[in-house]
Amino acid sequence: MRGNMDRLAIVVPCYNEEEVLKIASKALREVLDDLVRKGKIGQDSFILFVNDGSKDRTWELIEEEHAAYPGQVFGVKLAGNVGHQFALTAGLITAKDMSDVTVSIDADLQDDVAVIEEMIDKFHAGNDIVYGVRKERKTDTFFKRTTAQGFYKVMELMGVKTVYNHADFRLMSKRAVEHFSQFKETNLFLRGMVPLIGYQTDCVYYDRKERVAGESKYPLKKMLALAFNGISSFSVKPISMILGLGMFIVFICVLAAIYALISYFTGHVVPGWTSLILSIWFLGGVQLLAIGLVGQYIGKIYIEVKQRPRYNIEKVLTDEEK
Ligand code: UDP
Ligand code: MG
């Protein structure tokens, strides 16, 4: 099944990347040529640029590259800007029908293109998904580094399975992308979804570099949105936390009741205080409990409507061939 003739598709989402597009195209073409020369991938391997509704000349540049290197540089033009995660998904799903294996990478070349070879080696060794993991974040600003690491920690706390320090630089086999395409949810968070696919996986490690040119298309606002989307698309833990808090407050209410009653009988209270304080604690607790309980059902509905594939069968052993 896996051989030297495997067609590789490198999928690159691009949003206003006119400054880096040609540089990225050149670097990636060199990687392809090198891998073809070494006999690791098929000659028909290609780069697929996905233009995510750029407002600059990105698409014109993709067209130029396609004309200059037909058969090696392909392009997909999305009708408008839909964001990195959607652009990447559009690229992967388009590429899967034309290729045997995909590698997704950002246009800014912050991820080391040199480890693509290692990814392919690991693919040939039987892995279906190979994650690119950053060794260190020396080149990121202190702010980006701490927020990003905080993000992985919070995700872990919320019970979302992600690969630490892995962004969207990864290899996926055709069958992995095929299974991924069965996830019909619209709130995409690829880093959480890919580990759900299963199969044998591995990681390659690299140093993250600075952007070749241009500036980050992920300002704080988009980063926070991604983080919140990641949590709310994968975890109903926040709802369970509310339920837990409700229970805790009802418990406190019992303690408060004992305290208030003792104060009442020892006569150290202003009239009306006991009933007021008890009502406040009790009603607060009961309300939170009720919200949490309703939330549990909403959480279930939420998970049901996603209609995620429930499992991924890798092999069946019967007397018929499959
Ligand atoms: N990107 C995209 N659509 C967007 C924003 C970004 O396709 O709406 C692409 C962008 O062109 C780049 C990748 O997503 O290839 C990652 O963006 P960026 O490098 O700006 O993010 P950072 O590395 O700063 O987190
Ligand atoms: Mg970047």
XYZ file of C-alpha atoms and ligand atoms in Angstrom:
348
model
C 0.000 0.000 0.000
C 2.763 2.456 0.873
C 5.467 2.934 -1.679
C 7.826 5.307 -3.344
C 5.218 6.296 -5.847
C 2.906 7.795 -3.242
C 1.590 11.127 -4.352
C 2.199 13.805 -1.751
C 0.081 16.944 -1.489
C 1.418 19.847 0.551
C -1.545 21.955 1.605
C -0.892 25.616 2.378
C -3.636 27.978 3.565
C -2.844 31.571 2.580
C -4.434 34.777 3.727
C -2.845 38.007 2.498
C 0.473 36.271 2.002
C 1.740 38.075 -1.114
C 5.040 38.787 0.572
C 5.851 35.166 1.315
C 4.029 33.228 -1.380
C 6.832 32.985 -3.904
C 9.387 32.236 -1.215
C 7.159 29.518 0.223
C 6.481 28.078 -3.200
C 10.189 27.901 -3.982
C 11.082 26.312 -0.650
C 8.328 23.720 -0.935
C 9.131 22.915 -4.563
C 12.690 22.253 -3.517
C 11.452 19.875 -0.828
C 9.301 18.053 -3.386
C 12.133 17.820 -5.930
C 14.469 16.539 -3.277
C 12.039 13.878 -2.084
C 11.320 12.791 -5.648
C 15.056 12.554 -6.338
C 15.516 10.414 -3.259
C 12.709 8.203 -4.478
C 10.520 8.799 -1.428
C 7.447 10.178 -3.181
C 5.877 10.062 -6.624
C 6.809 12.532 -9.340
C 3.248 13.742 -9.525
C 3.369 15.158 -5.989
C 2.194 18.740 -5.699
C 1.669 21.841 -3.591
C -1.890 23.034 -3.094
C -2.237 26.678 -2.129
C -5.607 27.590 -0.656
C -6.375 31.249 -1.046
C -8.554 32.164 1.918
C -10.226 35.220 0.407
C -7.071 37.328 0.444
C -7.435 41.018 -0.238
C -3.965 41.397 -1.717
C -2.329 39.782 -4.749
C -2.029 36.306 -3.215
C -4.317 34.645 -5.756
C -2.613 36.282 -8.750
C 0.679 34.976 -7.438
C -0.756 31.471 -7.043
C -1.964 31.644 -10.657
C 1.493 32.745 -11.779
C 3.132 29.891 -9.907
C 0.640 27.437 -11.349
C 1.405 28.663 -14.859
C 5.145 28.493 -14.258
C 5.092 25.054 -12.632
C 2.063 23.208 -13.991
C 1.654 19.823 -12.400
C 3.565 20.919 -9.339
C 1.729 23.968 -8.021
C -2.050 23.825 -7.704
C -4.446 26.323 -6.205
C -7.881 26.525 -4.652
C -9.624 29.857 -4.397
C -12.188 30.222 -1.658
C -14.879 32.748 -2.412
C -14.303 34.658 0.812
C -12.275 34.669 3.986
C -13.368 31.774 6.178
C -10.396 31.517 8.525
C -7.381 29.278 8.828
C -9.127 26.144 10.114
C -11.744 26.140 7.361
C -9.239 27.007 4.650
C -7.046 24.143 5.762
C -9.972 21.733 5.820
C -11.026 22.820 2.340
C -7.489 22.175 1.147
C -7.177 18.778 2.798
C -10.492 17.541 1.488
C -9.713 18.793 -2.018
C -6.261 17.213 -1.900
C -7.342 13.840 -0.602
C -8.944 12.757 -3.866
C -5.791 13.569 -5.790
C -3.162 12.255 -3.411
C -2.102 9.405 -1.141
C -0.746 11.513 1.667
C -1.004 15.180 2.706
C 1.177 17.531 4.692
C -0.331 20.788 5.927
C 1.920 23.745 6.609
C 1.553 27.518 7.045
C 2.587 29.815 4.235
C 4.964 31.828 6.390
C 7.519 28.986 6.664
C 7.694 29.275 10.457
C 7.557 25.510 10.502
C 10.684 23.770 9.331
C 10.167 22.367 5.820
C 13.219 20.156 6.327
C 11.318 17.790 8.632
C 8.801 16.948 5.908
C 11.239 14.243 4.837
C 11.198 12.791 8.331
C 7.394 12.881 8.247
C 7.393 10.925 4.997
C 9.823 8.394 6.468
C 7.502 7.906 9.412
C 4.573 7.590 7.043
C 6.408 4.847 5.181
C 7.110 3.202 8.510
C 3.385 2.762 8.974
C 2.144 5.937 10.658
C -1.046 7.517 9.404
C -0.627 10.804 11.226
C 2.664 12.508 12.015
C 2.528 15.629 14.174
C 5.063 18.416 13.831
C 5.968 19.479 17.356
C 7.919 22.617 18.268
C 10.913 22.013 20.420
C 11.223 25.493 21.796
C 9.617 28.821 21.265
C 12.699 30.959 21.315
C 11.635 33.101 18.399
C 8.141 33.799 19.676
C 7.634 36.837 21.862
C 7.286 36.243 25.588
C 3.627 37.124 25.303
C 2.895 34.679 22.484
C 4.832 31.959 24.249
C 3.049 32.250 27.582
C -0.402 32.611 26.071
C 0.194 29.648 23.786
C 1.459 27.441 26.576
C -1.360 28.534 28.847
C -3.685 27.524 26.044
C -2.381 23.944 25.941
C -2.599 23.705 29.730
C -6.203 24.909 29.814
C -7.123 22.507 27.036
C -5.652 19.659 29.022
C -7.503 20.759 32.129
C -10.734 20.779 30.176
C -10.148 17.233 29.004
C -9.481 18.019 25.346
C -6.911 15.647 23.897
C -4.350 17.695 21.984
C -0.673 17.227 21.188
C 1.394 19.638 23.270
C 3.127 22.339 21.219
C 1.729 21.072 17.969
C -0.030 23.523 15.684
C -1.348 22.607 12.260
C 1.861 21.292 10.729
C 1.165 17.608 10.227
C 1.124 14.697 7.853
C -2.081 12.787 7.281
C -2.556 9.715 5.126
C -5.388 9.550 2.647
C -7.477 7.301 4.873
C -6.926 9.624 7.849
C -8.188 12.609 5.845
C -11.063 10.490 4.593
C -12.138 9.702 8.130
C -11.611 13.334 9.101
C -13.927 14.406 6.284
C -16.711 12.473 8.016
C -16.660 14.959 10.857
C -19.544 17.146 9.826
C -19.247 19.746 12.570
C -18.957 23.367 11.567
C -17.003 24.566 14.581
C -13.641 23.304 13.495
C -10.707 22.809 15.780
C -8.366 20.540 13.910
C -5.889 20.062 16.720
C -8.617 18.475 18.791
C -10.250 16.540 15.959
C -7.221 14.857 14.444
C -6.349 12.853 17.578
C -9.891 11.424 17.468
C -9.139 9.719 14.157
C -6.915 7.092 15.699
C -4.402 4.960 13.774
C -0.720 4.728 14.504
C 0.748 8.193 15.004
C 4.131 9.723 15.679
C 5.790 13.124 16.099
C 8.713 14.936 14.550
C 10.437 17.780 16.381
C 11.685 21.071 15.001
C 12.575 24.606 15.981
C 9.970 27.156 15.083
C 11.405 30.038 13.131
C 10.352 33.590 12.616
C 7.999 34.511 9.874
C 9.867 34.863 6.565
C 7.997 38.065 5.717
C 4.701 39.767 6.386
C 3.031 39.762 9.757
C 0.976 37.365 11.833
C -2.595 36.887 10.700
C -3.455 35.670 14.170
C -3.920 38.700 16.393
C -4.854 38.182 20.032
C -8.541 38.383 19.224
C -8.374 35.493 16.763
C -6.162 33.510 19.136
C -8.649 33.834 21.983
C -11.480 32.931 19.639
C -9.591 29.794 18.571
C -8.925 28.838 22.177
C -12.508 29.347 23.237
C -13.777 27.498 20.197
C -11.406 24.649 20.979
C -12.744 24.265 24.473
C -16.402 24.776 23.712
C -16.315 22.425 20.730
C -14.695 19.596 22.587
C -15.634 19.719 26.168
C -18.779 19.978 28.199
C -16.638 20.270 31.298
C -17.528 23.935 31.904
C -21.145 22.810 32.321
C -20.153 20.091 34.755
C -18.202 22.710 36.657
C -21.369 24.758 37.117
C -23.154 21.695 38.407
C -20.280 21.065 40.788
C -20.347 24.649 41.968
C -24.093 24.403 42.588
C -23.584 21.320 44.723
C -20.805 23.010 46.618
C -22.957 26.044 47.383
C -25.844 23.916 48.561
C -23.382 22.205 50.874
C -22.184 25.609 52.138
C -25.850 26.477 52.634
C -26.199 23.599 55.064
C -23.222 24.913 57.037
C -24.622 28.446 56.879
C -27.971 27.120 58.103
C -26.378 25.511 61.136
C -24.451 28.697 61.887
C -27.501 30.900 61.391
C -29.699 28.704 63.573
C -27.131 28.668 66.355
C -26.903 32.466 66.162
C -30.688 32.673 66.164
C -31.113 30.566 69.264
C -28.303 32.269 71.128
C -30.076 35.502 70.302
C -27.226 37.437 68.717
C -29.066 38.373 65.570
C -30.961 41.246 64.094
C -34.569 40.111 63.371
C -34.979 38.865 59.805
C -31.302 38.091 59.264
C -31.629 34.318 59.634
C -34.356 33.836 57.062
C -32.705 36.275 54.642
C -29.263 34.751 54.745
C -30.634 31.228 54.459
C -32.796 32.134 51.466
C -29.866 33.755 49.702
C -27.587 30.752 50.028
C -30.264 28.194 49.407
C -31.772 29.851 46.335
C -28.343 30.628 44.888
C -27.273 27.037 45.291
C -30.474 25.563 43.942
C -30.398 27.857 40.914
C -26.853 26.931 40.019
C -27.659 23.278 40.526
C -30.650 23.567 38.232
C -28.687 25.421 35.554
C -25.977 22.813 35.746
C -28.502 20.032 35.445
C -30.188 21.582 32.426
C -26.701 22.168 31.066
C -25.945 18.465 31.261
C -28.792 17.798 28.851
C -27.749 20.637 26.576
C -24.239 19.219 26.606
C -25.619 15.879 25.468
C -27.695 17.490 22.724
C -24.618 19.390 21.647
C -22.585 16.241 21.341
C -25.403 14.444 19.532
C -25.940 17.148 16.919
C -22.292 17.040 15.967
C -22.945 13.535 14.610
C -19.305 12.675 14.826
C -18.319 9.279 13.543
C -18.463 6.998 16.560
C -15.536 4.825 15.620
C -13.067 4.195 12.878
C -12.655 0.600 11.803
C -9.136 -0.043 10.657
C -9.335 -3.692 9.724
C -11.809 -6.553 9.729
C -10.747 -10.176 9.831
C -13.389 -12.417 8.298
C -13.404 -15.121 5.683
C -14.182 -12.521 3.039
C -11.499 -10.187 1.813
C -11.740 -6.599 2.981
N -4.538 32.094 7.534
C -5.660 31.814 6.760
N -6.827 32.498 7.022
C -6.921 33.436 8.025
C -5.779 33.663 8.833
C -4.616 32.985 8.555
O -5.615 30.987 5.858
O -7.993 34.006 8.199
C -3.287 31.357 7.251
C -2.063 32.224 7.061
O -1.951 32.661 5.728
C -0.932 31.280 7.450
C -1.585 30.424 8.526
O -2.987 30.566 8.366
O -0.530 30.454 6.387
C -1.151 30.784 9.930
O -1.293 32.162 10.156
P -0.157 33.019 10.873
O 1.195 32.558 10.432
O -0.439 34.464 10.635
O -0.392 32.660 12.397
P 0.717 32.602 13.559
O 1.830 31.755 13.049
O 1.122 33.991 13.811
O -0.009 31.976 14.714
Mg 2.813 31.915 11.407
